[in-house]
Short mmCIF file of C-alpha atoms and ligand atoms in Angstrom, two decimals:
data_model
loop_
_atom_site.label_atom_id
_atom_site.label_comp_id
_atom_site.label_asym_id
_atom_site.label_seq_id
_atom_site.Cartn_x
_atom_site.Cartn_y
_atom_site.Cartn_z
CA MET A 149 -265.00 156.09 -150.74
CA LEU A 150 -261.91 153.95 -150.21
CA ILE A 151 -261.84 151.51 -147.32
CA ARG A 152 -258.30 151.15 -146.12
CA ARG A 153 -257.66 147.68 -144.74
CA ARG A 154 -258.84 144.16 -145.25
CA ILE A 155 -260.62 142.76 -142.20
CA PHE A 156 -262.36 139.84 -143.82
CA PRO A 157 -260.88 136.86 -145.71
CA LYS A 158 -259.37 137.65 -149.09
CA GLU A 159 -262.65 137.23 -150.95
CA MET A 160 -264.10 139.94 -148.71
CA GLU A 161 -261.70 142.74 -149.50
CA SER A 162 -263.22 146.18 -149.45
CA THR A 163 -263.78 148.05 -152.65
CA LYS A 164 -264.66 151.56 -153.75
CA VAL A 165 -268.34 152.47 -153.47
CA ALA A 166 -269.35 153.92 -156.83
CA SER A 167 -273.04 154.49 -156.28
CA PHE A 168 -275.11 155.86 -153.42
CA GLN A 169 -278.38 154.38 -154.67
CA SER A 170 -278.07 151.86 -151.86
CA LEU A 171 -278.80 154.62 -149.32
CA THR A 172 -282.42 154.67 -150.42
CA GLU A 173 -282.77 150.99 -151.38
CA ASN A 174 -281.03 149.32 -148.48
CA VAL A 175 -281.78 151.59 -145.54
CA GLY A 176 -285.35 151.76 -144.29
CA ARG A 177 -288.15 149.59 -143.00
CA PHE A 178 -288.00 146.00 -144.17
CA ASP A 179 -290.06 142.93 -143.48
CA LEU A 180 -288.22 141.12 -140.68
CA THR A 181 -289.87 137.73 -141.18
CA ASN A 182 -287.23 134.97 -141.43
CA LYS A 183 -284.38 137.42 -140.88
CA SER A 184 -281.84 137.65 -138.10
CA VAL A 185 -282.26 141.12 -136.68
CA LEU A 186 -279.02 142.46 -135.25
CA ILE A 187 -279.45 145.01 -132.49
CA PRO A 188 -276.48 147.05 -131.24
CA GLU A 189 -276.34 147.23 -127.46
CA MET A 190 -277.09 150.61 -125.88
CA ASN A 191 -278.45 150.38 -122.34
CA ARG A 192 -277.82 146.70 -121.65
CA ILE A 193 -281.14 145.80 -120.02
CA GLY A 194 -283.29 147.83 -122.42
CA THR A 195 -281.66 146.40 -125.52
CA HIS A 196 -282.05 142.83 -124.28
CA LEU A 197 -285.72 143.34 -123.41
CA ILE A 198 -286.43 144.87 -126.83
CA ALA A 199 -284.78 141.86 -128.50
CA ALA A 200 -286.87 139.54 -126.29
CA THR A 201 -290.01 141.48 -127.24
CA PHE A 202 -289.23 141.01 -130.93
CA ARG A 203 -288.68 137.29 -130.33
CA GLY A 204 -292.07 137.16 -128.58
CA PHE A 205 -293.54 138.32 -131.92
CA GLY A 206 -291.66 135.66 -133.87
CA ILE A 207 -288.81 137.90 -135.03
CA ASN A 208 -285.37 136.37 -134.58
CA ALA A 209 -283.63 139.29 -132.85
CA LYS A 210 -280.25 139.17 -131.15
CA VAL A 211 -278.13 141.74 -129.33
CA MET A 212 -274.61 142.02 -130.73
CA ASP A 213 -271.56 142.08 -128.48
CA THR A 214 -270.50 145.65 -127.97
CA CYS A 215 -267.11 147.34 -128.05
CA LYS A 216 -265.32 144.11 -129.01
CA GLY A 217 -264.92 145.62 -132.48
CA LEU A 218 -264.00 149.12 -131.36
CA ASP A 219 -260.69 148.92 -133.26
CA LEU A 220 -262.66 148.23 -136.44
CA GLY A 221 -265.03 151.07 -135.61
CA ASN A 222 -262.12 153.45 -135.23
CA GLU A 223 -260.47 152.20 -138.37
CA TYR A 224 -263.52 152.49 -140.62
CA THR A 225 -264.48 155.96 -139.46
CA SER A 226 -262.52 159.14 -140.00
CA GLY A 227 -262.45 160.36 -136.40
CA LYS A 228 -264.93 163.17 -137.08
CA GLU A 229 -268.01 161.02 -136.39
CA CYS A 230 -269.74 160.92 -133.03
CA TYR A 231 -268.42 158.26 -130.70
CA PRO A 232 -271.64 156.14 -130.76
CA CYS A 233 -271.25 155.91 -134.55
CA GLN A 234 -267.72 154.56 -134.13
CA ILE A 235 -268.81 152.00 -131.54
CA THR A 236 -271.81 150.74 -133.50
CA THR A 237 -269.82 150.59 -136.75
CA GLY A 238 -267.34 148.39 -134.90
CA ASP A 239 -270.12 146.27 -133.41
CA ILE A 240 -271.69 145.40 -136.78
CA LEU A 241 -268.37 144.78 -138.56
CA TYR A 242 -267.14 142.60 -135.70
CA PHE A 243 -270.38 140.61 -135.62
CA LEU A 244 -270.40 139.96 -139.38
CA LYS A 245 -266.72 139.09 -139.42
CA THR A 246 -267.16 136.57 -136.59
CA GLU A 247 -270.37 135.18 -138.11
CA LYS A 248 -268.68 134.73 -141.49
CA GLU A 249 -265.79 132.89 -139.85
CA LYS A 250 -268.21 130.68 -137.92
CA LEU A 251 -270.56 129.81 -140.77
CA GLY A 252 -268.08 129.71 -143.67
CA ASN A 253 -269.80 129.07 -147.00
CA SER A 254 -273.26 128.88 -145.47
CA PHE A 255 -273.03 132.55 -144.48
CA ASN A 256 -275.60 134.51 -146.44
CA ALA A 257 -275.65 138.27 -145.96
CA GLU A 258 -279.30 138.42 -147.01
CA ASP A 259 -280.30 136.58 -143.84
CA TYR A 260 -279.51 139.62 -141.69
CA VAL A 261 -281.03 143.00 -141.02
CA TYR A 262 -278.92 145.38 -138.97
CA PHE A 263 -281.10 147.61 -136.82
CA MET A 264 -280.04 151.25 -136.66
CA PRO A 265 -282.73 153.87 -135.98
CA GLU A 266 -282.31 157.52 -136.85
CA ALA A 267 -283.50 160.88 -135.62
CA ASP A 268 -284.76 163.89 -137.43
CA GLY A 269 -283.16 167.12 -136.36
CA PRO A 270 -280.11 169.29 -136.38
CA CYS A 271 -277.52 166.79 -135.11
CA ARG A 272 -275.76 163.85 -136.75
CA PHE A 273 -277.78 160.84 -135.62
CA GLY A 274 -279.66 160.79 -138.92
CA MET A 275 -276.38 160.10 -140.70
CA TYR A 276 -275.18 156.99 -138.80
CA ASN A 277 -277.10 154.47 -140.88
CA LYS A 278 -276.16 156.27 -144.14
CA TYR A 279 -272.49 156.23 -143.22
CA GLN A 280 -272.65 152.61 -142.08
CA ARG A 281 -274.42 151.73 -145.33
CA ILE A 282 -271.43 153.09 -147.25
CA VAL A 283 -269.05 151.05 -145.09
CA LEU A 284 -271.05 147.81 -145.52
CA ASP A 285 -271.41 148.46 -149.26
CA SER A 286 -267.66 148.55 -149.63
CA PHE A 287 -267.44 144.84 -148.70
CA PRO A 288 -268.87 142.71 -151.54
CA GLU A 289 -269.65 139.76 -149.23
CA ILE A 290 -271.67 141.70 -146.71
CA ASN A 291 -273.11 144.50 -148.79
CA ARG A 292 -276.44 142.67 -148.98
CA VAL A 293 -277.00 143.07 -145.23
CA LYS A 294 -279.90 145.52 -145.07
CA ILE A 295 -280.10 148.30 -142.50
CA GLY A 296 -283.48 148.41 -140.81
CA SER A 297 -284.24 151.91 -139.66
CA LEU A 298 -287.01 153.40 -137.57
CA THR A 299 -287.23 157.14 -137.47
CA THR A 300 -288.38 159.83 -135.07
CA LYS A 301 -290.00 161.52 -138.12
CA ASP A 302 -293.03 159.25 -137.66
CA GLY A 303 -292.59 158.62 -133.93
CA TYR A 304 -290.78 155.28 -134.51
CA SER A 305 -293.65 153.74 -136.47
CA LEU A 306 -293.23 149.95 -136.90
CA THR A 307 -295.41 149.73 -140.00
CA GLY A 308 -293.89 147.45 -142.61
CA ILE A 309 -291.58 145.39 -140.43
CA ILE A 310 -294.16 142.77 -139.44
CA GLU A 311 -297.71 141.86 -140.44
CA LYS A 312 -300.06 144.81 -140.34
CA GLU A 313 -302.30 143.30 -137.65
CA GLN A 314 -299.36 142.94 -135.25
CA VAL A 315 -297.92 146.44 -135.59
CA ARG A 316 -299.94 148.05 -132.83
CA ASP A 317 -299.38 145.18 -130.38
CA LEU A 318 -295.65 145.16 -131.04
CA ARG A 319 -295.46 148.89 -130.50
CA LYS A 320 -297.30 148.65 -127.18
CA THR A 321 -295.17 145.76 -125.94
CA ALA A 322 -291.94 147.42 -127.09
CA TYR A 323 -292.87 150.56 -125.14
CA PHE A 324 -293.77 148.47 -122.10
CA SER A 325 -290.37 146.75 -122.32
CA VAL A 326 -288.68 150.17 -122.35
CA VAL A 327 -290.50 151.17 -119.14
CA VAL A 328 -289.68 147.86 -117.43
CA ALA A 329 -286.02 148.17 -118.44
CA ASP A 330 -285.92 151.73 -117.03
CA ILE A 331 -287.27 150.38 -113.75
CA LEU A 332 -284.71 147.59 -113.57
CA ASP A 333 -281.96 150.15 -114.21
CA ARG A 334 -283.37 152.43 -111.51
CA LEU A 335 -283.57 149.47 -109.15
CA LEU A 336 -279.88 148.80 -109.78
CA TRP A 337 -278.90 152.42 -109.02
CA ARG A 338 -281.22 152.50 -106.00
CA ILE A 339 -279.85 149.41 -104.26
CA ARG A 340 -276.20 149.15 -105.33
CA PRO A 341 -274.94 152.08 -103.21
CA TYR A 342 -276.52 150.43 -100.14
CA GLU A 343 -275.79 146.74 -100.82
CA LYS A 344 -274.91 144.46 -97.93
CA GLU A 345 -271.95 142.93 -99.76
CA PRO A 346 -270.07 144.25 -102.81
CA GLY A 347 -271.17 142.60 -106.06
CA MET A 348 -274.57 141.38 -104.81
CA THR A 349 -276.55 143.91 -106.84
CA ASP A 350 -274.76 143.37 -110.14
CA GLU A 351 -275.23 139.63 -109.91
CA PHE A 352 -278.87 140.01 -108.92
CA ILE A 353 -279.72 142.48 -111.70
CA GLU A 354 -278.01 140.37 -114.36
CA LYS A 355 -280.06 137.37 -113.25
CA SER A 356 -283.23 139.47 -113.13
CA MET A 357 -282.64 140.78 -116.65
CA HIS A 358 -282.62 137.21 -117.97
CA PHE A 359 -285.84 136.41 -116.04
CA MET A 360 -287.50 139.42 -117.62
CA GLU A 361 -286.22 138.46 -121.07
CA ASN A 362 -287.89 135.07 -120.67
CA SER A 363 -291.04 136.73 -119.43
CA PHE A 364 -291.22 139.10 -122.43
CA GLU A 365 -290.51 136.28 -124.83
CA ALA A 366 -293.27 134.15 -123.34
CA ASN A 367 -295.89 136.82 -122.58
CA GLY A 368 -295.07 139.87 -124.69
CA GLY A 369 -296.60 138.55 -127.92
CA ASN A 370 -299.97 137.98 -126.16
CA GLN A 371 -299.76 141.23 -124.16
CA LYS A 372 -300.00 139.39 -120.87
CA PHE A 373 -298.57 142.46 -119.17
CA ASP A 374 -299.92 141.45 -115.75
CA LYS A 375 -297.78 138.33 -115.78
CA ILE A 376 -294.72 140.40 -116.67
CA LEU A 377 -295.55 142.89 -113.92
CA ASP A 378 -295.95 140.10 -111.36
CA LYS A 379 -292.44 138.96 -112.22
CA LEU A 380 -291.16 142.52 -111.92
CA ASN A 381 -292.75 142.91 -108.48
CA GLU A 382 -291.17 139.65 -107.38
CA ILE A 383 -287.77 140.95 -108.51
CA ILE A 384 -288.24 144.20 -106.64
CA GLY A 385 -289.17 142.32 -103.49
CA GLU A 386 -285.94 140.29 -103.73
CA GLY A 387 -283.89 143.36 -104.60
CA LYS A 388 -285.00 145.26 -101.51
CA VAL A 389 -283.48 142.57 -99.32
CA ILE A 390 -280.03 143.47 -100.68
CA ILE A 391 -280.24 146.95 -99.11
CA ASP A 392 -278.37 147.28 -95.81
CA PRO A 393 -280.67 149.46 -93.64
CA ASN A 394 -277.67 150.59 -91.57
CA ILE A 395 -276.11 152.52 -94.47
CA PRO A 396 -277.32 156.16 -94.23
CA PRO A 397 -278.66 158.03 -97.29
CA LYS A 398 -276.02 159.34 -99.69
CA PRO A 399 -275.88 162.48 -101.85
CA LEU A 400 -278.28 162.17 -104.77
CA ILE A 401 -276.80 162.84 -108.21
CA GLY A 402 -278.86 163.27 -111.39
CA ILE A 403 -277.53 162.38 -114.84
CA VAL A 404 -278.62 163.90 -118.14
CA GLY A 405 -277.00 163.88 -121.55
CA GLU A 406 -276.84 162.05 -124.83
CA ILE A 407 -278.96 158.90 -124.69
CA TYR A 408 -276.35 156.41 -125.97
CA LEU A 409 -273.43 157.63 -123.90
CA ARG A 410 -275.26 158.05 -120.65
CA THR A 411 -276.69 154.51 -120.85
CA HIS A 412 -273.84 152.54 -122.46
CA VAL A 413 -271.53 151.59 -119.60
CA HIS A 414 -268.50 150.78 -121.78
CA ALA A 415 -268.81 154.04 -123.68
CA ASN A 416 -269.11 156.16 -120.52
CA GLN A 417 -266.40 154.17 -118.77
CA ASP A 418 -268.94 153.18 -116.13
CA VAL A 419 -269.39 156.71 -114.85
CA ILE A 420 -272.23 155.73 -112.50
CA ARG A 421 -270.05 153.17 -110.75
CA ILE A 422 -267.27 155.77 -110.34
CA LEU A 423 -269.75 158.26 -108.87
CA GLU A 424 -270.94 155.54 -106.49
CA LYS A 425 -267.32 154.80 -105.57
CA TYR A 426 -267.10 158.38 -104.27
CA GLY A 427 -270.31 158.11 -102.28
CA ALA A 428 -273.19 158.91 -104.67
CA GLU A 429 -276.63 157.50 -105.25
CA VAL A 430 -277.42 158.16 -108.91
CA VAL A 431 -280.54 158.59 -111.02
CA ASN A 432 -280.04 158.60 -114.78
CA ALA A 433 -282.59 160.11 -117.20
CA SER A 434 -284.76 157.32 -118.61
CA ILE A 435 -285.20 155.92 -122.12
CA ALA A 436 -289.00 156.09 -121.95
CA GLU A 437 -288.66 159.86 -121.55
CA TRP A 438 -286.97 160.01 -124.96
CA VAL A 439 -289.66 157.83 -126.56
CA ASN A 440 -292.36 160.06 -125.04
CA TYR A 441 -290.49 163.11 -126.28
CA THR A 442 -290.39 161.86 -129.90
CA THR A 443 -294.16 161.25 -129.82
CA TYR A 444 -294.77 164.61 -128.13
CA ASP A 445 -292.62 166.37 -130.72
CA ARG A 446 -294.47 164.79 -133.65
CA LEU A 447 -297.76 165.85 -132.04
CA ARG A 448 -296.38 169.35 -131.61
CA ASP A 449 -295.30 169.49 -135.30
CA ALA A 450 -298.72 168.24 -136.42
CA LYS A 451 -300.43 170.97 -134.36
CA ILE A 452 -298.17 173.63 -135.89
CA GLY A 453 -298.92 172.29 -139.39
CA PHE A 454 -302.64 172.31 -138.66
CA TYR A 455 -302.72 175.94 -137.43
CA LEU A 456 -300.58 177.19 -140.32
CA ASN A 457 -303.00 175.64 -142.80
CA LEU A 458 -306.01 176.83 -140.84
CA LYS A 459 -304.80 180.40 -141.30
CA GLN A 460 -304.78 179.83 -145.07
CA LEU A 461 -307.99 177.76 -144.99
CA ARG A 462 -306.33 174.85 -146.82
CA LEU A 463 -308.76 172.07 -146.06
CA GLY A 464 -306.81 169.09 -147.48
CA PRO A 465 -303.60 169.62 -145.44
CA MET A 466 -305.72 170.53 -142.40
CA MET A 467 -307.39 167.10 -142.52
CA LYS A 468 -303.99 165.43 -142.93
CA TYR A 469 -302.61 167.18 -139.84
CA LEU A 470 -305.79 166.56 -137.89
CA LYS A 471 -305.43 162.83 -138.53
CA GLN A 472 -301.81 163.02 -137.32
CA ILE A 473 -302.83 164.97 -134.22
CA LEU A 474 -305.37 162.32 -133.26
CA SER A 475 -302.94 159.50 -133.88
CA PHE A 476 -299.97 161.01 -131.95
CA LYS A 477 -302.24 162.22 -129.15
CA GLY A 478 -303.55 158.66 -128.77
CA ASP A 479 -300.01 157.26 -128.70
CA LEU A 480 -298.79 159.80 -126.16
CA PHE A 481 -301.83 159.29 -123.94
CA TYR A 482 -301.28 155.53 -123.98
CA GLN A 483 -297.55 155.83 -123.24
CA GLU A 484 -297.94 158.25 -120.36
CA ILE A 485 -300.79 156.28 -118.76
CA LYS A 486 -298.93 152.98 -119.11
CA GLN A 487 -295.75 154.46 -117.68
CA LYS A 488 -297.64 155.98 -114.75
CA GLN A 489 -299.46 152.72 -113.99
CA VAL A 490 -296.25 150.71 -113.90
CA TYR A 491 -294.41 153.26 -111.75
CA LYS A 492 -297.37 153.50 -109.36
CA LYS A 493 -297.32 149.76 -108.80
CA VAL A 494 -293.55 149.64 -108.40
CA ARG A 495 -293.34 152.72 -106.16
CA SER A 496 -295.71 151.08 -103.69
CA LEU A 497 -292.85 148.61 -103.13
CA ILE A 498 -289.73 150.78 -103.36
CA ASP A 499 -289.00 154.52 -103.65
CA LEU A 500 -287.73 154.82 -107.23
CA ALA A 501 -287.50 158.17 -109.04
CA GLU A 502 -290.34 158.91 -111.49
CA ASP A 503 -290.22 160.67 -114.87
CA HIS A 504 -291.76 164.04 -115.63
CA LYS A 505 -294.28 164.58 -118.38
CA VAL A 506 -292.71 166.07 -121.49
CA ALA A 507 -295.32 168.85 -121.54
CA HIS A 508 -294.14 169.83 -118.05
CA LEU A 509 -290.54 169.99 -119.28
CA GLU A 510 -291.52 172.22 -122.19
CA ASN A 511 -293.40 174.41 -119.75
CA ILE A 512 -290.24 174.89 -117.68
CA LEU A 513 -288.30 176.03 -120.75
CA GLU A 514 -291.04 178.45 -121.72
CA LYS A 515 -291.26 179.95 -118.24
CA LYS A 516 -287.53 180.32 -117.86
CA ASP A 517 -287.10 181.33 -121.51
CA ILE A 518 -283.77 179.52 -121.82
CA PHE A 519 -284.36 177.14 -124.75
CA CYS A 520 -287.13 176.17 -127.14
CA PHE A 521 -288.59 172.88 -128.34
CA ASP A 522 -288.51 174.31 -131.88
CA VAL A 523 -284.76 173.62 -131.91
CA GLY A 524 -285.32 169.95 -131.05
CA THR A 525 -282.76 167.33 -129.91
CA GLU A 526 -282.08 165.96 -126.47
CA ALA A 527 -281.26 169.41 -125.16
CA CYS A 528 -285.07 169.78 -124.89
CA LEU A 529 -285.00 167.12 -122.19
CA SER A 530 -281.60 167.69 -120.60
CA ILE A 531 -281.99 171.41 -119.87
CA PRO A 532 -285.38 171.25 -118.08
CA GLY A 533 -284.33 167.89 -116.60
CA ILE A 534 -281.45 169.65 -114.85
CA VAL A 535 -283.77 172.40 -113.62
CA GLU A 536 -286.07 169.73 -112.19
CA TYR A 537 -283.18 167.89 -110.50
CA ALA A 538 -282.26 171.19 -108.85
CA ARG A 539 -285.84 171.83 -107.72
CA ASP A 540 -286.21 168.25 -106.45
CA GLY A 541 -283.29 168.64 -104.07
CA TYR A 542 -280.60 166.67 -105.90
CA ASN A 543 -277.07 167.37 -104.67
CA GLY A 544 -275.40 167.54 -108.07
CA VAL A 545 -275.87 166.97 -111.80
CA VAL A 546 -273.60 165.27 -114.36
CA ASN A 547 -273.97 165.78 -118.12
CA VAL A 548 -272.66 162.67 -119.94
CA TYR A 549 -272.09 162.89 -123.70
CA PRO A 550 -269.86 162.06 -126.65
CA PHE A 551 -267.00 164.45 -127.31
CA THR A 552 -268.27 167.23 -129.67
CA CYS A 553 -271.95 166.20 -129.27
CA ILE A 554 -274.00 169.18 -130.43
CA PRO A 555 -277.10 169.00 -128.16
CA SER A 556 -275.06 168.26 -125.05
CA THR A 557 -272.65 171.11 -125.72
CA ILE A 558 -275.66 173.42 -126.07
CA THR A 559 -277.01 172.02 -122.78
CA SER A 560 -273.71 172.70 -121.05
CA ALA A 561 -273.52 176.28 -122.34
CA ILE A 562 -277.04 177.09 -121.12
CA VAL A 563 -276.99 175.24 -117.85
CA ARG A 564 -273.57 176.11 -116.41
CA PRO A 565 -274.43 179.71 -115.45
CA LEU A 566 -277.77 178.49 -114.08
CA MET A 567 -276.11 175.94 -111.83
CA ASN A 568 -273.60 178.54 -110.64
CA GLU A 569 -276.52 180.75 -109.70
CA LEU A 570 -278.31 177.92 -107.89
CA LYS A 571 -275.01 176.82 -106.27
CA ILE A 572 -275.52 173.20 -107.25
CA PRO A 573 -272.46 171.14 -108.25
CA TYR A 574 -272.38 170.42 -111.98
CA LEU A 575 -269.97 168.38 -114.11
CA ASP A 576 -269.58 167.90 -117.87
CA THR A 577 -268.14 164.51 -118.85
CA PRO A 578 -267.48 164.25 -122.61
CA TYR A 579 -266.23 160.82 -123.75
CA ASP A 580 -264.46 159.33 -126.73
CA SER A 581 -262.47 156.11 -126.96
CA SER A 582 -259.47 157.58 -125.11
CA ILE A 583 -258.93 157.46 -121.35
CA GLN A 584 -258.52 160.87 -119.76
CA PRO A 585 -256.12 160.61 -116.83
CA GLY A 586 -257.77 163.50 -114.95
CA ARG A 587 -261.33 162.17 -115.26
CA GLU A 588 -261.53 160.37 -111.94
CA THR A 589 -260.01 163.35 -110.13
CA ALA A 590 -262.70 165.59 -111.64
CA ILE A 591 -265.43 163.18 -110.52
CA ARG A 592 -263.91 162.94 -107.03
CA THR A 593 -263.78 166.74 -106.74
CA PHE A 594 -267.36 167.00 -107.98
CA MET A 595 -268.43 164.44 -105.38
CA TYR A 596 -266.65 166.42 -102.66
CA GLN A 597 -268.81 169.41 -103.63
CA ALA A 598 -271.91 167.20 -103.70
CA HIS A 599 -271.14 165.96 -100.17
CA GLN A 600 -270.86 169.59 -99.00
CA HIS A 601 -274.18 170.40 -100.65
CA PHE A 602 -275.73 167.35 -99.00
CA LYS A 603 -274.44 168.38 -95.57
CA GLN A 604 -275.86 171.88 -95.95
CA HIS A 605 -279.18 171.14 -97.64
CA GLY A 606 -279.84 167.44 -97.10
CA ARG A 607 -281.62 165.67 -99.95
CA LYS A 608 -285.13 165.07 -100.97
CA LYS A 609 -286.55 161.57 -101.04
CA HIS A 610 -287.61 160.26 -104.43
S1 SF4 B 987 -276.87 163.58 -130.17
FE1 SF4 B 987 -274.71 164.11 -130.14
S2 SF4 B 987 -273.65 162.16 -130.32
FE2 SF4 B 987 -275.75 161.79 -130.92
S3 SF4 B 987 -275.67 162.10 -133.14
FE3 SF4 B 987 -276.26 164.05 -132.27
S4 SF4 B 987 -274.33 165.15 -132.10
FE4 SF4 B 987 -273.83 162.99 -132.36
#
């Protein structure tokens, strides 16, 4: 592979990559002790809370600036990759370039682990870290930066990245941070459309995110979840004051789509803010739902494996799958209970939207016979998620995704006729790094339809 342009000082010119051995040696789970763990930003709050959680366990994790290196991302990709791959490639190259300039000779590539998870399944997410490995390998001065990867294949197991005794605690706290981040995001979308003065909510949420980071750093390592929850409740209490009670309810819009695009505000050109500009209150699908889905899917696979081997009476594999079933069932039970507990506490203070159980979403697909979990990907969540938005009385649904994204295109193809039938406004918003001049007009037209729907049918409370 030939890298085209020099972005680093002369001694860091790119070279041809002659061997792909690095894909197995330098991508995977590595011990993170004494390393700087570089996390690309996705949903801003969630990424910062995950980094704070890692720090609470003694891992030096930092969130990299995002989109500042988009030119590099575009340059070192061919244009055929998914947009999140281009953004994150730019983020890591930009970070290392800036770090190298800052530290000079004391820069040591071995001090860093770049964090890029992957997903099993029919789309391209599993290839990001392989592709980015090839790009990093083409620069002799940074090719020793390892890529730390968690995978959906084992339900994002953390085994091997820290001491064995801490793995379970880190996993629990990381999941808890995902739920708390979802709630802060939902608080933002709940209060911003009704704020007393423009800008109050953004300022408040930014401040709150930093409070929660400190709380996770101080309490996450010891699992003092009550202390973190007390802080969250305090934040919600303050946030409620921002709401102007004289502003009447607005049309409720649900968002589904590809996880990175729908949560990364630069990548989606701040679509939620534009919807709000035209009079919407928005609820975006959560991150915890995806984490629950990966655990649910592994449990589902283990059950299938068990029954296939039971038919052939193969005792060894049956025991292996049984062990997996018990383990994933335990994880899923914990996640769903924890999520429910936190939402219950929070919803006694403010009416935020809740998540559905993944089993319920699969049930919807089975009953309607429109898609199947066997296919996998986020379409498993987006399609029934849209059906649930429609049943819950939302006034419109937006599907946010990277241009050419496979699962989201499937979602669109299946859901469009359904939404026509249900007469609920629906909009596809594919994004890449270009600005589409007609985008805002499309959103405005969609919101006009949502207002009409709202006038005719009203909206359900959360
Ligand atoms: S979900 Fe879509 S954007 Fe993400 S890797 Fe798969 S195809 Fe690409």
